[in-house]
């Protein structure tokens, strides 16, 4: 006797026992199928449900790339039923190269369909499979004329479409799939005939599915509706947010909509409410870097800058820094756009540029609020930079982010914004640049000895400040790809860092507006490691690859 679905899902850690009990209570009170209830609750994704059903019944779950159009056309001809009939049955036939007949469906157990096809097929063997509804719909749409999504609809029609059960289920399922895949962002990108659903996983975009544009207005409206955006406004950019429970996790979702040629492009940023990686020890700093960074956080005043491009983990680093110093003895205030994570016992301020509440204006009001530590989400303009510098000079420790390629360019950037060099020199205490590189999958990476990297390591070794690497053997590895990492060869990310402490001599050179090359020479003499050099330490430890380090850093500081 097959194991019950709920017990199977709990035993495979797809859901928790409390979620199963809640779903069973709902089923007893209102009826319905347990799997559908769990998906609507956000306890698991539709894909995980169908994987569980397939295991329970001993059937396979067929993906969109596992069958070909010629096989489907052969299946349609073999049975002789119309395409509309197959659509109504929520099933798809095909005949493989060996002449074996197959049928995939969202419910291959339905008796009427089984009896009809088995009677029609006579003695011919027939294999049954599960298929996700989205996979079935894509095949059904592909077998008929593709729909067009450019038809204008009024707000009332869009709202009605957004509240249809299939649309709600689709959006919930995409969110659940993204959480299970560890995606940081979901991209909904409209095209002429199809729209793509893409997930950003470990910093790289992966296309998850393509759907007909005829469905896009309803799906886009659903996303906008739950994130409190104006459904009728499709000509101007909009930003919204919502909180959801999906795949067993509490998530904040930031939504951005921008008008494009074929319709609004939507991006959903997924922000787990519980983050275990906000601890500094989990970010990937080497022992000497972590010790140096902790020293910076104990400074009584001054400006500490964390630099890097968008998506390089700067905010996570600053959140980790605040969590490390939040001992309730100091007043901590942040100014952010947007507030990504809620920190206990920290005053967090969300800027609102539409009403004139900018970073600069918020900073002015903060200084009258008796802070000890101020975190500025981003220094974007001269006014914000000058107030941040003045705050650092008047007894506050200011942590801020800045968009530059490397740590030392932060000085040039502040001066270019209009801050006087002598003020930068007086306020700036430390600079750190960072990037995120993908971790090698622990399940499938293999050893890959590399003499060129051995030589490069030999050049770096004399400059290392900590001795724990001196006697460790090299563990160069390369990516392979497996089901555990979705064939990418990587799973998760780790930071690489460049840290520079501003000493007395460097302050003097900055105040004198010396060229960056002179400032860099001082930093190198003090033991600065470039991003690539720090990445090489991770490569030698078997955590990532050198190609990945070069990709993330742009090949900076290869000299």
CSV table of C-alpha atoms in Angstrom, one decimal, residues 8 25 56 133 159-160 173 185 193 208 264 280 289 299-300 320 328 330-331 370 395 422 455 472 498 500 513 527 533:
chain,number,residue,atom,x,y,z
A,8,UNK,CA,5.6,11.1,2.6
A,25,UNK,CA,-7.9,20.4,9.7
A,56,UNK,CA,3.8,8.0,-3.9
A,133,UNK,CA,0.0,22.1,-15.1
A,159,UNK,CA,-8.6,43.0,-11.1
A,160,UNK,CA,-11.1,40.3,-11.9
A,173,UNK,CA,3.7,28.5,-7.2
A,185,UNK,CA,15.0,37.6,-7.5
A,193,UNK,CA,4.5,36.2,-28.1
A,208,UNK,CA,12.6,28.8,-15.4
A,264,UNK,CA,5.5,45.9,-17.8
A,280,UNK,CA,30.0,38.3,10.4
A,289,UNK,CA,40.2,40.4,7.8
A,299,UNK,CA,36.1,53.0,16.7
A,300,UNK,CA,34.5,55.8,18.7
A,320,UNK,CA,26.1,41.9,10.1
A,328,UNK,CA,22.2,47.7,23.8
A,330,UNK,CA,24.7,52.4,22.1
A,331,UNK,CA,22.0,54.1,20.1
A,370,UNK,CA,21.5,61.3,20.0
A,395,UNK,CA,31.7,62.0,17.5
A,422,UNK,CA,41.1,67.4,3.9
A,455,UNK,CA,52.9,29.7,-9.0
A,472,UNK,CA,47.7,23.8,4.5
A,498,UNK,CA,39.8,44.1,0.1
A,500,UNK,CA,42.3,49.1,3.9
A,513,UNK,CA,45.2,65.3,-2.9
A,527,UNK,CA,49.6,44.4,3.6
A,533,UNK,CA,44.3,37.8,-4.1
